[in-house]
């Protein structure tokens, strides 16, 4: 059977366990692959008429708190009059409404036009956006919410010596009558991944509960779920396999292409949010190091500094004369050195500064590093054809 013969269809339900076998079955013979999207988004070339810009943020959980912390660090604190309300504001951004929603609903409402911008995990964009061309990644790496979507199988039984996706696919146990059963909440990415990797006989059961229990209870042979540290898998005698990672995920800033082009003010607000995010994230883990150094000229001091590999800074050191009084005269035989160094190289940089004559070393963390123009902004304009 070729991969083109895969056809999703509906199966029955199972009792008592919080796994709903509203199943996509990838094993029925057919000449074509048919996918029916029930209650899916209705695409329209226009955006709904309203004047405010709507920004969707996760309403609960770790992703929600980390998102609010990031925005606060970017001087974009979200002001919520009542914690039970779903609408809030960011005072620094006029005409912007913040809407707290479930991550999957943020993606759906971006597609429908009810939201213009949103922050969610890349896995959520991929699963519920389903490749929709109106969704556009504005920032693809907000540096929190790191995880990956991965296939996991038991460490025991018939899977004991199975360590790769290829070996799993070649197991003779899987037939049209007895396919590989996979429990997952990713009913779009799961079948797509299996089809692309040549697994012919697979059924997917959707799940509301802890997926890790499914193999032990005999309800599934494998699970497809998000993995952070992998500790939960190990504690439930499950293992990841080579080639089984569907995608890597972290928090992303995503927008509606139509809104950015058509809604007045949306692109300007997106630009400001992007600039603040980029400037803050670039500064994380960076320190400003200032020191005084005796020298005959700025060029001579700069040459000494640049002889040390950890003292080059972003584009090079800033060297400025220090004026002081000596015997009643104003002299400039010292220079102030300012460089930017990463946290991991901080102590080494201080040592190198001392080695070339630096003294009075001051260290302070950086809050923002603004580029002349962020590369992601240029890339966004390119994607929009602007």
Short mmCIF file of C-alpha atoms in Angstrom, two decimals:
data_model
loop_
_atom_site.label_atom_id
_atom_site.label_comp_id
_atom_site.label_asym_id
_atom_site.label_seq_id
_atom_site.Cartn_x
_atom_site.Cartn_y
_atom_site.Cartn_z
CA UNK A 1 0.00 0.00 0.00
CA UNK A 2 1.41 3.39 -0.98
CA UNK A 3 1.27 6.52 1.15
CA UNK A 4 -1.23 8.00 -1.31
CA UNK A 5 -3.66 5.27 -0.23
CA UNK A 6 -3.99 6.65 3.30
CA UNK A 7 -7.51 7.79 4.11
CA UNK A 8 -8.65 9.32 7.40
CA UNK A 9 -11.99 8.02 8.61
CA UNK A 10 -14.02 7.89 11.81
CA UNK A 11 -14.07 5.00 14.20
CA UNK A 12 -16.06 4.21 17.31
CA UNK A 13 -15.54 5.25 20.94
CA UNK A 14 -14.08 3.47 23.95
CA UNK A 15 -15.63 3.45 27.42
CA UNK A 16 -14.46 4.71 30.83
CA UNK A 17 -11.03 6.21 30.06
CA UNK A 18 -10.62 9.89 29.06
CA UNK A 19 -9.43 8.89 25.61
CA UNK A 20 -11.97 9.52 22.89
CA UNK A 21 -11.46 7.23 19.98
CA UNK A 22 -12.78 9.70 17.50
CA UNK A 23 -10.02 8.25 15.46
CA UNK A 24 -8.18 9.15 12.30
CA UNK A 25 -7.41 5.79 10.73
CA UNK A 26 -4.48 5.82 8.30
CA UNK A 27 -4.88 2.35 6.89
CA UNK A 28 -8.03 2.06 4.77
CA UNK A 29 -7.33 1.43 1.06
CA UNK A 30 -8.29 4.24 -1.26
CA UNK A 31 -6.94 5.93 -4.34
CA UNK A 32 -6.98 9.38 -2.73
CA UNK A 33 -6.38 10.93 0.66
CA UNK A 34 -9.44 12.80 1.92
CA UNK A 35 -9.46 15.20 4.83
CA UNK A 36 -12.68 16.77 6.08
CA UNK A 37 -12.36 19.78 8.38
CA UNK A 38 -15.45 20.06 10.57
CA UNK A 39 -16.23 23.54 11.92
CA UNK A 40 -13.03 24.83 10.32
CA UNK A 41 -12.27 28.47 9.57
CA UNK A 42 -14.02 30.14 6.69
CA UNK A 43 -11.43 32.10 4.76
CA UNK A 44 -12.23 35.60 3.58
CA UNK A 45 -10.00 38.03 1.76
CA UNK A 46 -11.23 40.88 3.98
CA UNK A 47 -10.71 41.60 7.66
CA UNK A 48 -13.71 42.23 9.95
CA UNK A 49 -14.52 45.93 10.34
CA UNK A 50 -13.29 47.39 13.65
CA UNK A 51 -10.88 50.11 14.67
CA UNK A 52 -8.99 48.50 17.57
CA UNK A 53 -6.08 46.08 17.18
CA UNK A 54 -6.61 42.79 19.02
CA UNK A 55 -3.71 40.91 20.62
CA UNK A 56 -4.37 37.37 21.86
CA UNK A 57 -2.47 36.06 24.90
CA UNK A 58 -2.70 32.67 26.67
CA UNK A 59 -5.21 32.81 29.51
CA UNK A 60 -3.83 30.15 31.87
CA UNK A 61 -0.77 28.15 32.82
CA UNK A 62 2.96 28.59 32.60
CA UNK A 63 2.78 29.98 29.06
CA UNK A 64 0.42 32.72 30.28
CA UNK A 65 2.63 33.84 33.18
CA UNK A 66 5.84 33.67 31.14
CA UNK A 67 4.24 35.75 28.39
CA UNK A 68 3.16 38.47 30.82
CA UNK A 69 6.66 38.48 32.36
CA UNK A 70 8.28 38.90 28.95
CA UNK A 71 6.01 41.78 28.00
CA UNK A 72 6.67 43.43 31.36
CA UNK A 73 10.43 43.14 30.77
CA UNK A 74 9.84 44.91 27.44
CA UNK A 75 8.02 47.76 29.24
CA UNK A 76 4.72 46.49 27.82
CA UNK A 77 2.94 45.58 31.06
CA UNK A 78 -0.59 44.29 30.61
CA UNK A 79 -3.14 46.15 32.74
CA UNK A 80 -6.16 44.11 33.71
CA UNK A 81 -8.84 45.92 35.77
CA UNK A 82 -10.43 42.67 36.88
CA UNK A 83 -8.48 39.35 36.79
CA UNK A 84 -11.69 37.60 35.71
CA UNK A 85 -12.07 39.78 32.65
CA UNK A 86 -10.83 38.50 29.32
CA UNK A 87 -9.99 41.96 27.95
CA UNK A 88 -7.07 44.15 29.04
CA UNK A 89 -4.84 46.93 27.75
CA UNK A 90 -1.17 47.76 27.33
CA UNK A 91 -1.02 51.50 28.16
CA UNK A 92 2.09 52.05 26.02
CA UNK A 93 0.24 50.84 22.90
CA UNK A 94 -2.74 52.99 22.03
CA UNK A 95 -5.73 51.38 20.35
CA UNK A 96 -4.62 47.87 21.34
CA UNK A 97 -6.87 45.39 23.12
CA UNK A 98 -5.42 42.33 24.85
CA UNK A 99 -7.69 39.28 24.76
CA UNK A 100 -6.93 36.32 27.03
CA UNK A 101 -7.81 33.10 25.23
CA UNK A 102 -6.91 29.43 25.12
CA UNK A 103 -3.85 29.02 22.85
CA UNK A 104 -5.73 26.98 20.25
CA UNK A 105 -8.48 29.60 20.17
CA UNK A 106 -5.89 32.33 19.59
CA UNK A 107 -4.80 30.56 16.41
CA UNK A 108 -8.35 29.91 15.28
CA UNK A 109 -9.36 33.54 15.86
CA UNK A 110 -6.31 34.81 14.01
CA UNK A 111 -7.48 32.78 11.02
CA UNK A 112 -11.09 33.94 11.36
CA UNK A 113 -10.02 37.60 11.71
CA UNK A 114 -11.24 38.06 15.29
CA UNK A 115 -7.64 38.60 16.46
CA UNK A 116 -4.77 40.36 14.70
CA UNK A 117 -1.73 39.26 16.74
CA UNK A 118 -1.04 36.52 19.24
CA UNK A 119 1.59 34.75 21.30
CA UNK A 120 1.36 30.96 21.48
CA UNK A 121 3.59 27.91 21.15
CA UNK A 122 4.80 27.00 17.68
CA UNK A 123 3.23 23.55 18.17
CA UNK A 124 -0.18 25.22 18.60
CA UNK A 125 0.29 27.31 15.46
CA UNK A 126 1.25 24.19 13.52
CA UNK A 127 -1.58 22.01 14.84
CA UNK A 128 -4.49 24.45 14.66
CA UNK A 129 -3.22 26.69 11.86
CA UNK A 130 -2.74 23.65 9.63
CA UNK A 131 -0.50 25.50 7.20
CA UNK A 132 -2.95 28.37 6.69
CA UNK A 133 -1.21 30.96 4.53
CA UNK A 134 -2.79 33.88 6.39
CA UNK A 135 -0.79 33.04 9.52
CA UNK A 136 2.62 34.68 9.52
CA UNK A 137 5.38 34.25 12.11
CA UNK A 138 6.60 37.66 13.24
CA UNK A 139 9.06 36.33 15.84
CA UNK A 140 9.87 32.62 15.82
CA UNK A 141 11.98 32.36 18.99
CA UNK A 142 10.77 34.15 22.13
CA UNK A 143 13.02 31.88 24.22
CA UNK A 144 10.51 30.31 26.60
CA UNK A 145 8.03 27.45 26.44
CA UNK A 146 10.70 25.17 24.96
CA UNK A 147 9.56 21.63 24.18
CA UNK A 148 9.24 19.23 21.28
CA UNK A 149 6.44 17.09 19.89
CA UNK A 150 7.63 13.52 19.91
CA UNK A 151 6.51 9.94 19.45
CA UNK A 152 7.10 7.70 22.48
CA UNK A 153 6.73 3.94 22.89
CA UNK A 154 7.04 1.54 25.86
CA UNK A 155 10.48 0.32 26.93
CA UNK A 156 9.13 -3.19 27.40
CA UNK A 157 7.39 -5.98 25.51
CA UNK A 158 7.47 -5.97 21.71
CA UNK A 159 9.04 -2.49 21.76
CA UNK A 160 12.03 -3.38 23.94
CA UNK A 161 14.48 -3.48 21.03
CA UNK A 162 12.77 -0.83 18.90
CA UNK A 163 14.82 2.38 18.94
CA UNK A 164 13.95 4.23 15.73
CA UNK A 165 10.94 5.26 13.70
CA UNK A 166 12.19 3.11 10.84
CA UNK A 167 12.27 0.02 13.07
CA UNK A 168 8.79 0.85 14.36
CA UNK A 169 7.43 1.13 10.82
CA UNK A 170 8.97 -2.23 9.85
CA UNK A 171 7.41 -4.18 12.72
CA UNK A 172 5.29 -7.01 11.24
CA UNK A 173 2.62 -6.60 13.93
CA UNK A 174 0.96 -3.65 12.17
CA UNK A 175 -1.69 -4.61 9.63
CA UNK A 176 -4.91 -3.13 8.29
CA UNK A 177 -6.80 -5.24 10.82
CA UNK A 178 -4.44 -4.41 13.71
CA UNK A 179 -2.83 -1.00 13.16
CA UNK A 180 -0.43 0.83 15.46
CA UNK A 181 -2.58 2.72 17.98
CA UNK A 182 -1.34 6.19 18.87
CA UNK A 183 -2.90 8.37 21.59
CA UNK A 184 -2.46 12.08 20.94
CA UNK A 185 -4.01 15.51 21.08
CA UNK A 186 -2.37 16.39 17.78
CA UNK A 187 -4.82 14.97 15.26
CA UNK A 188 -3.51 17.09 12.38
CA UNK A 189 0.26 16.85 12.89
CA UNK A 190 0.14 13.20 13.96
CA UNK A 191 -1.40 11.68 10.80
CA UNK A 192 0.61 14.09 8.63
CA UNK A 193 3.88 12.99 10.27
CA UNK A 194 3.07 9.28 9.99
CA UNK A 195 2.08 9.60 6.36
CA UNK A 196 5.27 11.51 5.51
CA UNK A 197 7.35 8.82 7.20
CA UNK A 198 5.72 5.84 5.53
CA UNK A 199 3.78 4.32 8.44
CA UNK A 200 0.83 2.77 6.64
CA UNK A 201 -1.24 1.19 9.39
CA UNK A 202 -1.94 3.70 12.16
CA UNK A 203 -4.96 4.85 14.15
CA UNK A 204 -5.04 7.99 16.30
CA UNK A 205 -7.22 8.33 19.38
CA UNK A 206 -7.73 11.80 20.82
CA UNK A 207 -7.10 12.28 24.51
CA UNK A 208 -8.13 14.62 27.30
CA UNK A 209 -6.13 13.01 30.10
CA UNK A 210 -2.52 12.07 30.78
CA UNK A 211 -1.34 10.33 27.62
CA UNK A 212 1.50 8.50 29.39
CA UNK A 213 -1.00 6.11 30.99
CA UNK A 214 -2.48 4.92 27.69
CA UNK A 215 0.09 2.21 26.76
CA UNK A 216 0.14 0.74 30.27
CA UNK A 217 -3.68 0.50 30.25
CA UNK A 218 -3.64 -1.20 26.85
CA UNK A 219 -5.55 1.61 25.18
CA UNK A 220 -2.68 2.64 22.88
CA UNK A 221 0.62 1.24 21.64
CA UNK A 222 2.35 4.63 21.52
CA UNK A 223 1.76 8.28 22.32
CA UNK A 224 2.49 11.49 20.45
CA UNK A 225 2.88 14.35 22.90
CA UNK A 226 4.89 17.38 23.92
CA UNK A 227 8.10 16.61 25.80
CA UNK A 228 10.13 19.07 27.87
CA UNK A 229 12.59 17.25 30.12
CA UNK A 230 11.48 13.70 29.35
CA UNK A 231 11.14 12.88 33.05
CA UNK A 232 7.44 12.00 32.83
CA UNK A 233 8.11 9.57 29.99
CA UNK A 234 10.84 7.82 31.97
CA UNK A 235 8.66 7.58 35.07
CA UNK A 236 6.02 5.80 32.98
CA UNK A 237 8.47 3.41 31.27
CA UNK A 238 8.23 5.16 27.90
CA UNK A 239 11.02 6.16 25.56
CA UNK A 240 11.51 8.46 22.61
CA UNK A 241 12.94 6.96 19.44
CA UNK A 242 15.29 8.17 16.73
CA UNK A 243 13.41 10.04 14.02
CA UNK A 244 10.35 10.37 16.21
CA UNK A 245 10.45 14.12 16.79
CA UNK A 246 7.71 15.87 14.82
CA UNK A 247 8.78 19.44 15.58
CA UNK A 248 10.65 21.66 18.01
CA UNK A 249 8.54 24.28 19.72
CA UNK A 250 8.77 27.46 21.79
CA UNK A 251 6.71 30.62 22.17
CA UNK A 252 6.26 32.65 18.99
CA UNK A 253 4.63 35.92 17.96
CA UNK A 254 2.18 35.23 15.15
CA UNK A 255 -0.09 37.53 13.17
CA UNK A 256 -2.80 37.58 10.55
CA UNK A 257 -1.35 38.53 7.19
CA UNK A 258 -4.62 40.20 6.16
CA UNK A 259 -4.74 42.26 9.35
CA UNK A 260 -1.16 43.50 8.96
CA UNK A 261 -1.86 44.64 5.42
CA UNK A 262 -5.43 45.90 5.72
CA UNK A 263 -6.10 47.00 9.30
CA UNK A 264 -4.99 50.55 10.04
CA UNK A 265 -2.30 50.71 12.72
CA UNK A 266 -1.75 46.93 12.94
CA UNK A 267 1.62 46.98 11.18
CA UNK A 268 2.89 49.93 13.25
CA UNK A 269 1.95 48.25 16.53
CA UNK A 270 3.52 45.00 15.35
CA UNK A 271 6.71 46.90 14.52
CA UNK A 272 6.91 48.39 18.02
CA UNK A 273 6.20 45.07 19.76
CA UNK A 274 8.79 43.33 17.59
CA UNK A 275 11.43 46.02 18.21
CA UNK A 276 10.93 45.83 21.98
CA UNK A 277 11.02 42.03 21.99
CA UNK A 278 14.16 41.90 19.85
CA UNK A 279 15.96 44.56 21.89
CA UNK A 280 15.19 42.84 25.19
CA UNK A 281 15.95 39.29 24.05
CA UNK A 282 19.24 40.36 22.51
CA UNK A 283 20.25 42.01 25.79
CA UNK A 284 19.41 38.99 27.98
CA UNK A 285 22.65 37.58 29.39
CA UNK A 286 24.72 40.57 28.22
CA UNK A 287 26.68 42.94 30.48
CA UNK A 288 28.21 46.37 30.05
CA UNK A 289 31.79 46.41 31.34
CA UNK A 290 33.44 49.79 32.00
CA UNK A 291 37.07 50.26 33.03
CA UNK A 292 39.79 52.93 33.12
CA UNK A 293 43.08 52.37 31.35
CA UNK A 294 46.23 54.47 31.13
CA UNK A 295 47.48 55.08 27.59
CA UNK A 296 49.13 57.52 25.21
CA UNK A 297 46.19 57.67 22.78
CA UNK A 298 42.76 56.17 22.14
CA UNK A 299 44.17 54.16 19.24
CA UNK A 300 46.96 52.68 21.37
CA UNK A 301 44.48 51.68 24.09
CA UNK A 302 42.08 50.20 21.53
CA UNK A 303 44.90 48.14 20.06
CA UNK A 304 45.67 46.65 23.47
CA UNK A 305 42.03 45.84 24.11
CA UNK A 306 41.48 44.21 20.73
CA UNK A 307 44.49 41.98 21.32
CA UNK A 308 42.29 40.09 23.79
CA UNK A 309 39.69 37.75 22.22
CA UNK A 310 36.91 38.43 24.77
CA UNK A 311 37.03 42.23 24.59
CA UNK A 312 35.73 42.99 21.10
CA UNK A 313 32.19 43.89 22.23
CA UNK A 314 29.33 44.18 19.74
CA UNK A 315 31.23 46.10 17.07
CA UNK A 316 34.33 47.00 19.05
CA UNK A 317 35.24 48.82 22.28
CA UNK A 318 34.25 52.41 22.98
CA UNK A 319 37.36 54.35 24.07
CA UNK A 320 36.93 57.87 25.52
CA UNK A 321 39.44 60.20 27.21
CA UNK A 322 39.23 60.71 30.96
CA UNK A 323 40.19 64.20 32.09
CA UNK A 324 41.76 64.83 35.49
CA UNK A 325 43.83 67.51 37.21
CA UNK A 326 47.50 66.83 37.79
CA UNK A 327 49.78 69.52 39.32
CA UNK A 328 47.15 72.13 38.53
CA UNK A 329 46.85 71.11 34.90
CA UNK A 330 44.07 69.21 33.10
CA UNK A 331 45.54 66.07 31.58
CA UNK A 332 44.13 63.12 29.68
CA UNK A 333 46.41 60.16 30.26
CA UNK A 334 43.58 57.75 31.13
CA UNK A 335 40.84 56.41 28.88
CA UNK A 336 37.43 54.96 29.72
CA UNK A 337 36.71 51.62 28.08
CA UNK A 338 33.13 50.43 27.49
CA UNK A 339 32.41 46.99 26.03
CA UNK A 340 29.49 44.55 25.95
CA UNK A 341 30.23 40.97 26.97
CA UNK A 342 28.06 37.86 27.39
CA UNK A 343 27.48 36.56 30.90
CA UNK A 344 29.35 33.32 30.27
CA UNK A 345 32.48 35.28 29.31
CA UNK A 346 32.19 37.96 32.01
CA UNK A 347 34.92 36.85 34.43
CA UNK A 348 37.30 35.97 31.61
CA UNK A 349 36.74 39.44 30.12
CA UNK A 350 37.48 41.14 33.45
CA UNK A 351 40.70 39.14 33.75
CA UNK A 352 41.75 40.14 30.23
CA UNK A 353 40.97 43.81 30.94
CA UNK A 354 43.20 43.69 34.00
CA UNK A 355 45.94 41.99 32.01
CA UNK A 356 46.15 44.92 29.57
CA UNK A 357 46.06 47.58 32.28
CA UNK A 358 42.37 48.03 33.07
CA UNK A 359 41.36 49.16 36.56
CA UNK A 360 38.21 50.29 38.36
CA UNK A 361 36.13 47.73 36.44
CA UNK A 362 32.36 48.32 36.66
CA UNK A 363 29.79 45.74 35.53
CA UNK A 364 26.07 46.31 34.93
CA UNK A 365 23.42 44.21 33.18
CA UNK A 366 21.97 45.37 29.88
CA UNK A 367 18.23 45.87 29.46
CA UNK A 368 17.95 46.50 25.71
CA UNK A 369 20.13 46.38 22.63
CA UNK A 370 18.43 48.13 19.73
CA UNK A 371 19.77 47.39 16.26
CA UNK A 372 19.69 49.94 13.48
CA UNK A 373 16.86 47.80 12.13
CA UNK A 374 15.88 44.34 13.28
CA UNK A 375 16.38 41.63 10.61
CA UNK A 376 13.03 40.11 11.55
CA UNK A 377 11.27 43.34 10.62
CA UNK A 378 12.89 43.32 7.18
CA UNK A 379 11.90 39.68 6.78
CA UNK A 380 8.31 40.45 7.79
CA UNK A 381 8.04 43.22 5.21
CA UNK A 382 9.42 40.83 2.61
CA UNK A 383 6.82 38.20 3.47
CA UNK A 384 4.08 40.82 3.23
CA UNK A 385 5.39 42.06 -0.11
CA UNK A 386 5.89 45.56 1.25
#
